[in-house]
Coordinates of N, CA and C in Angstrom, one line a residue:
M18 N -46.5 5.7 93.4 CA -47.8 5.4 94.6 C -46.9 5.4 95.8
T19 N -45.6 4.9 96.2 CA -45.0 4.7 97.3 C -44.7 6.3 97.7
L20 N -44.3 7.1 97.1 CA -44.2 8.2 97.7 C -45.7 8.7 98.6
I21 N -46.8 8.5 97.8 CA -48.2 9.2 98.7 C -48.1 8.4 99.6
K22 N -47.8 6.9 99.8 CA -47.6 5.8 101.2 C -47.4 7.0 102.4
L23 N -45.7 7.0 101.4 CA -44.8 7.7 102.3 C -45.4 8.8 103.0
A24 N -45.6 9.7 102.2 CA -46.5 11.1 102.7 C -47.6 10.7 103.5
K25 N -48.2 10.3 103.3 CA -49.6 9.8 104.0 C -49.3 9.4 105.6
F26 N -48.0 8.3 105.8 CA -47.2 7.9 107.2 C -46.7 9.2 107.5
E27 N -45.6 9.9 107.1 CA -45.4 10.8 107.6 C -46.4 12.2 108.2
R28 N -47.0 12.5 107.6 CA -48.5 13.5 107.7 C -48.8 12.5 108.9
E29 N -49.4 11.2 109.3 CA -49.7 10.8 110.3 C -48.8 10.8 111.8
Q30 N -47.5 10.6 111.5 CA -46.9 10.8 112.4 C -46.2 11.5 112.6
A31 N -46.5 12.4 112.6 CA -45.9 14.4 112.4 C -46.1 14.6 113.6
T32 N -44.9 15.2 114.6 CA -45.6 15.8 115.6 C -45.3 17.3 115.8
C33 N -44.4 17.9 114.4 CA -44.0 19.2 114.3 C -44.4 19.8 113.4
N34 N -44.3 20.9 113.2 CA -45.3 21.5 111.7 C -44.2 21.6 111.2
S35 N -43.3 21.7 111.3 CA -42.1 21.1 109.9 C -42.1 20.2 109.1
E36 N -42.3 18.6 110.5 CA -42.6 17.4 109.7 C -44.1 17.2 109.0
R37 N -45.0 18.1 109.3 CA -46.3 18.0 108.5 C -45.8 18.9 107.0
R38 N -44.8 20.1 107.1 CA -44.9 20.7 106.1 C -44.1 20.0 105.3
R39 N -43.2 19.0 105.7 CA -42.1 18.0 104.8 C -43.1 17.2 104.1
A40 N -44.3 16.7 105.0 CA -45.0 15.5 104.6 C -46.3 15.8 103.6
G41 N -46.5 17.6 103.5 CA -47.3 18.4 102.7 C -46.4 18.4 101.2
V42 N -45.2 18.7 101.1 CA -44.1 18.6 100.1 C -44.1 17.5 99.2
I43 N -43.6 16.6 100.4 CA -43.5 14.8 99.7 C -45.1 14.9 98.9
Q44 N -46.0 14.7 99.3 CA -47.6 14.8 98.9 C -47.6 15.4 97.3
H45 N -47.2 16.6 97.6 CA -47.5 17.6 96.4 C -46.4 16.5 95.3
F46 N -45.0 16.7 95.6 CA -44.4 15.9 94.9 C -44.6 14.4 94.2
A47 N -45.3 13.7 95.2 CA -46.3 12.5 94.9 C -47.3 12.7 94.0
N48 N -47.9 13.6 93.7 CA -49.4 13.3 93.1 C -48.7 13.8 91.9
S49 N -47.7 14.8 92.1 CA -47.3 15.5 90.1 C -46.0 14.4 89.5
V50 N -45.5 13.3 90.2 CA -45.3 12.2 89.7 C -46.1 11.4 89.0
V51 N -47.1 11.1 90.0 CA -48.2 10.6 89.0 C -49.1 11.2 88.1
K52 N -49.1 12.5 88.6 CA -49.8 12.8 87.0 C -48.6 13.1 85.6
F53 N -47.6 13.4 86.1 CA -46.6 13.4 84.7 C -46.5 11.7 84.5
S54 N -46.7 10.7 85.2 CA -46.4 9.5 84.5 C -47.4 9.1 83.7
R55 N -49.2 9.6 84.1 CA -50.0 9.4 83.2 C -50.1 10.3 82.1
S56 N -49.4 11.6 82.2 CA -49.8 11.8 81.2 C -48.4 11.7 80.2
Q57 N -47.3 11.3 80.3 CA -46.4 10.6 79.8 C -47.5 9.3 78.7
A58 N -47.8 8.2 79.9 CA -48.4 7.4 79.2 C -49.5 7.5 78.0
K59 N -50.1 8.6 78.7 CA -51.1 9.4 76.8 C -50.3 9.6 76.2
L60 N -49.0 10.2 76.2 CA -48.5 10.5 74.9 C -47.9 9.6 74.3
N61 N -47.2 8.4 74.9 CA -46.7 7.6 74.7 C -47.6 7.1 73.6
S62 N -49.3 6.6 73.9 CA -50.4 5.9 73.2 C -50.7 6.9 71.7
E63 N -50.4 8.0 71.8 CA -50.6 9.3 71.0 C -49.5 8.7 70.3
V64 N -48.3 9.0 70.4 CA -47.4 8.7 69.2 C -47.5 7.5 68.6
V65 N -47.7 6.4 69.3 CA -47.6 5.2 68.7 C -48.9 4.9 67.6
Q66 N -50.0 6.0 67.9 CA -51.1 5.7 66.6 C -50.3 6.9 65.7
Q67 N -49.9 7.5 65.8 CA -49.5 8.5 65.2 C -48.3 7.7 63.9
L68 N -47.7 6.9 65.1 CA -46.6 5.9 64.2 C -47.1 5.0 63.3
D69 N -48.1 4.2 63.8 CA -49.0 3.5 62.8 C -49.6 4.7 61.6
T70 N -50.5 5.6 61.8 CA -50.7 6.0 60.5 C -49.4 6.7 59.7
I71 N -48.5 7.2 60.0 CA -47.3 7.0 59.0 C -46.4 6.1 58.5
H72 N -46.7 4.7 59.3 CA -46.3 3.2 58.6 C -47.2 2.8 57.6
E73 N -48.8 3.2 58.0 CA -49.4 2.7 56.8 C -49.3 3.8 55.3
Y74 N -48.7 4.7 55.7 CA -48.9 5.8 54.5 C -47.5 5.6 53.7
L75 N -46.2 4.8 54.2 CA -45.1 4.3 54.2 C -45.3 3.5 53.0
E76 N -46.3 2.1 53.8 CA -46.2 0.8 53.0 C -47.2 1.3 51.6
M77 N -48.1 2.3 51.9 CA -48.7 2.7 50.8 C -48.0 3.4 49.6
M78 N -47.3 3.7 50.3 CA -46.4 4.9 49.3 C -45.0 3.4 48.4
I79 N -44.5 2.8 48.9 CA -44.0 1.8 48.7 C -44.6 0.7 47.3
S80 N -46.2 0.8 47.8 CA -47.0 0.3 46.5 C -47.1 1.1 45.4
V81 N -47.0 2.2 45.6 CA -47.4 3.4 44.8 C -46.1 3.6 43.5
N82 N -45.1 3.5 44.6 CA -44.0 3.6 44.1 C -43.5 2.3 42.9
H83 N -43.9 1.2 43.0 CA -43.7 -0.2 42.5 C -44.5 0.3 41.1
A84 N -45.9 0.8 41.6 CA -47.0 0.7 40.2 C -46.1 1.8 39.3
F85 N -45.6 2.6 39.8 CA -44.8 3.9 38.9 C -43.8 3.2 38.2
T86 N -43.1 2.4 38.9 CA -41.8 1.7 38.5 C -42.3 0.9 37.3
D87 N -43.5 -0.1 37.6 CA -44.6 -0.9 36.5 C -44.8 -0.2 35.4
R88 N -45.0 0.9 35.4 CA -45.6 1.7 34.6 C -44.5 2.3 33.8
S89 N -43.7 2.7 34.0 CA -42.7 3.3 33.6 C -41.8 2.7 32.4
N90 N -41.6 1.2 33.2 CA -41.0 0.0 32.3 C -41.5 -0.9 31.3
A91 N -43.1 -1.1 31.7 CA -43.9 -1.0 30.5 C -44.0 0.2 29.5
L92 N -43.8 1.2 29.7 CA -43.8 2.1 28.5 C -42.3 2.4 27.7
Q93 N -41.8 2.1 28.9 CA -40.3 2.0 27.8 C -39.9 0.5 26.9
H94 N -41.0 -0.6 27.4 CA -41.0 -1.7 26.4 C -41.9 -2.0 25.2
V95 N -42.5 -0.5 25.5 CA -44.0 -0.3 24.1 C -42.5 0.5 23.3
Q96 N -42.0 1.3 23.7 CA -41.1 2.5 23.3 C -39.9 1.3 22.0
S97 N -39.4 0.1 23.0 CA -38.0 -0.2 22.3 C -39.2 -1.1 21.3
L98 N -40.2 -1.7 21.2 CA -40.9 -2.5 20.4 C -41.0 -1.6 19.1
S99 N -42.0 -0.4 18.8 CA -41.3 0.5 18.6 C -41.0 0.8 17.5
A100 N -39.6 1.1 18.1 CA -38.2 1.5 17.4 C -37.6 0.2 16.7
D101 N -37.8 -0.5 17.2 CA -37.6 -2.3 16.3 C -38.7 -2.2 15.3
L102 N -40.2 -1.9 15.6 CA -40.9 -2.2 14.2 C -40.5 -1.3 13.3
F103 N -40.8 0.0 13.8 CA -39.3 1.0 12.8 C -38.6 0.8 11.9
F104 N -37.2 0.2 12.5 CA -36.5 -0.1 12.0 C -36.4 -1.2 11.1
L105 N -37.7 -2.2 11.6 CA -37.7 -3.0 10.4 C -38.5 -2.8 9.4
H106 N -39.7 -1.8 9.1 CA -40.5 -1.7 8.2 C -39.4 -0.9 7.4
T107 N -38.1 -0.1 7.7 CA -37.5 0.8 7.3 C -36.6 -0.2 6.2
R108 N -36.2 -0.8 7.5 CA -35.1 -2.2 6.3 C -36.4 -3.2 4.9
A109 N -37.3 -3.4 5.4 CA -38.2 -3.8 4.8 C -38.3 -2.9 3.1
G110 N -38.8 -1.8 3.6 CA -38.9 -0.3 2.6 C -37.4 -0.6 1.7
R111 N -36.7 -0.5 2.4 CA -35.2 -0.4 1.5 C -35.0 -1.3 0.3
L112 N -35.1 -3.0 1.0 CA -35.0 -3.7 0.2 C -36.2 -4.1 -0.9
E113 N -37.4 -3.8 -0.6 CA -38.2 -3.8 -2.0 C -38.1 -2.9 -2.8
S114 N -37.5 -1.4 -2.4 CA -37.4 -0.3 -3.9 C -36.0 -0.9 -4.2
V115 N -34.9 -1.4 -3.7 CA -33.5 -2.2 -4.3 C -33.6 -2.6 -5.7
S116 N -33.1 -2.5 -6.5 CA -33.5 -3.2 -7.7 C -32.4 -4.4 -8.1
S117 N -33.1 -5.7 -8.1 CA -31.8 -6.9 -8.0 C -31.1 -6.9 -9.8
R118 N -30.3 -7.5 -10.0 CA -29.5 -7.8 -11.1 C -29.7 -8.9 -12.1
G119 N -30.2 -9.9 -10.7 CA -30.1 -11.5 -11.3 C -31.2 -11.9 -10.5
I120 N -31.5 -13.5 -11.1 CA -32.3 -14.0 -10.5 C -32.5 -14.8 -9.4
G121 N -31.0 -14.6 -9.0 CA -30.5 -15.4 -7.5 C -30.6 -14.5 -6.7
Q122 N -30.1 -12.9 -7.3 CA -30.5 -12.3 -6.3 C -32.1 -11.8 -6.0
E123 N -32.8 -11.7 -7.0 CA -34.5 -10.9 -6.9 C -34.8 -12.4 -5.8
W124 N -34.5 -13.5 -5.8 CA -35.1 -14.6 -4.8 C -34.4 -14.5 -3.5
T125 N -33.2 -14.3 -3.4 CA -32.5 -14.0 -2.2 C -33.3 -12.7 -1.0
R126 N -33.6 -11.7 -2.1 CA -34.1 -10.5 -1.6 C -35.5 -11.0 -1.3
Y127 N -36.5 -11.5 -2.5 CA -37.6 -12.0 -2.0 C -37.5 -12.7 -0.5
Q128 N -36.7 -13.5 -0.3 CA -36.9 -14.2 1.0 C -36.2 -13.4 2.7
K129 N -35.2 -12.3 2.1 CA -35.4 -11.7 3.3 C -36.7 -10.6 3.5
I130 N -37.2 -10.4 2.3 CA -38.5 -9.3 2.6 C -39.4 -10.1 2.9
E131 N -39.6 -11.2 2.9 CA -40.7 -12.1 3.3 C -40.2 -12.9 4.6
G132 N -39.2 -12.6 5.0 CA -38.7 -13.0 6.6 C -39.0 -12.0 7.3
L133 N -38.7 -10.5 7.1 CA -38.6 -9.5 7.6 C -40.4 -9.5 8.0
K134 N -41.2 -9.5 6.9 CA -42.4 -9.4 7.4 C -43.1 -10.3 8.1
E135 N -42.6 -11.5 8.1 CA -42.8 -12.2 9.5 C -42.4 -12.2 10.8
T136 N -41.0 -11.6 10.5 CA -40.7 -11.0 11.8 C -41.5 -9.5 12.2
I137 N -41.8 -8.8 11.0 CA -42.4 -7.4 11.9 C -44.2 -8.2 12.5
S138 N -45.0 -8.9 11.8 CA -45.8 -9.2 12.1 C -45.9 -10.0 13.5
T139 N -44.5 -10.6 13.6 CA -44.7 -11.4 14.9 C -44.5 -10.0 16.2
R140 N -43.8 -9.4 15.7 CA -43.6 -8.0 16.7 C -44.5 -6.7 17.1
E141 N -45.3 -7.1 16.0 CA -46.5 -6.4 16.2 C -47.6 -6.8 17.0
G142 N -47.4 -8.3 16.7 CA -48.3 -9.0 17.7 C -47.4 -9.0 19.7
V143 N -46.6 -8.8 19.2 CA -45.9 -8.8 20.4 C -45.8 -7.2 21.1
K144 N -45.7 -6.1 20.4 CA -46.2 -5.2 20.6 C -47.8 -4.4 21.2
N145 N -48.3 -5.3 20.4 CA -50.2 -4.9 21.1 C -50.1 -5.9 22.6
Q146 N -49.7 -6.6 22.1 CA -49.8 -7.4 23.3 C -48.7 -6.7 24.7
A147 N -48.0 -5.7 24.6 CA -46.9 -5.2 25.4 C -47.8 -3.7 26.0
L148 N -48.9 -3.1 24.5 CA -49.7 -2.0 24.7 C -50.8 -2.5 25.8
R149 N -51.7 -3.3 25.7 CA -52.3 -4.1 26.6 C -52.2 -3.7 28.0
E150 N -51.2 -4.3 28.1 CA -50.2 -4.5 29.4 C -49.8 -3.1 29.9
Y151 N -49.6 -2.2 29.0 CA -49.1 -1.4 29.8 C -51.0 -0.3 29.9
E152 N -51.4 -0.8 29.3 CA -53.1 0.5 29.0 C -53.1 0.0 30.9
S153 N -53.3 -1.5 30.8 CA -54.0 -2.3 32.5 C -53.3 -1.6 33.6
I154 N -52.0 -1.3 33.2 CA -51.1 -0.5 34.1 C -51.2 0.3 34.7
K155 N -51.2 1.5 33.3 CA -52.0 2.6 33.7 C -53.3 2.8 34.3
V156 N -53.9 2.3 34.1 CA -55.1 1.9 34.9 C -55.3 2.1 36.4
N157 N -54.2 0.8 36.4 CA -53.7 0.4 37.7 C -53.2 1.8 38.4
C158 N -52.3 2.6 37.9 CA -51.6 3.6 38.7 C -52.5 4.4 38.8
Q159 N -53.8 4.9 37.8 CA -54.7 6.0 38.2 C -55.5 5.8 39.5
N160 N -56.0 4.3 39.7 CA -56.4 4.4 40.6 C -55.5 4.4 41.9
C161 N -53.8 4.3 41.6 CA -53.1 4.1 42.8 C -52.9 5.6 43.0
E162 N -53.0 6.5 42.2 CA -53.2 8.1 42.2 C -54.4 8.8 42.7
V163 N -55.4 7.3 42.6 CA -57.1 8.4 43.6 C -56.4 8.2 44.9
I164 N -56.3 6.9 45.4 CA -56.3 6.4 46.6 C -54.9 7.2 47.4
L165 N -53.8 7.9 46.5 CA -52.7 8.7 47.6 C -53.6 9.9 47.2
F166 N -54.2 10.7 46.2 CA -54.8 11.8 46.5 C -55.6 11.9 48.0
F167 N -56.6 10.8 48.0 CA -57.8 10.6 49.1 C -57.0 10.6 50.5
W168 N -56.1 9.8 50.3 CA -54.8 9.7 51.4 C -54.6 10.7 51.9
K169 N -54.0 11.7 51.3 CA -53.4 13.2 51.6 C -54.6 13.9 51.5
T170 N -55.8 14.1 51.5 CA -56.8 15.3 51.4 C -57.4 14.3 52.8
Y171 N -57.8 13.4 53.1 CA -58.5 13.0 54.2 C -57.9 12.0 55.2
G172 N -56.7 12.0 55.1 CA -55.7 11.1 55.9 C -56.4 9.7 56.1
A173 N -56.1 8.9 57.4 CA -56.1 7.6 56.9 C -57.6 7.2 57.0

């Protein structure tokens, strides 16, 4: 704005053509600077708007990543419990199929089998709870997938 005022002052005070031309050049330069400044401010506001959109997207991606990590961990927990149950069932089956030679051995084997059955029952309850939790997390992840799809398709 100072350049515009200077150009106006020089134009008013000009006594010859060269001073008027110089005042015109200064006026033109000042107008260009003002236009550039305004376009720069507009561009900055557009960049801020785009960065806000990107920031929202990245925040959502962090949430989606955590959801899928939770899903993976829950699935791994269910698979681990299933493997443990398989091992316990196999061990119980072996104990049931083995013949014992004496009454003391029979009683010990019976106690081991009963202990394994209790452990199996407890582990199956834990596995069922883990499966319900996994299904819940899976539904949550499907919701995340839907939200992510709409975000990618339609934007913010």
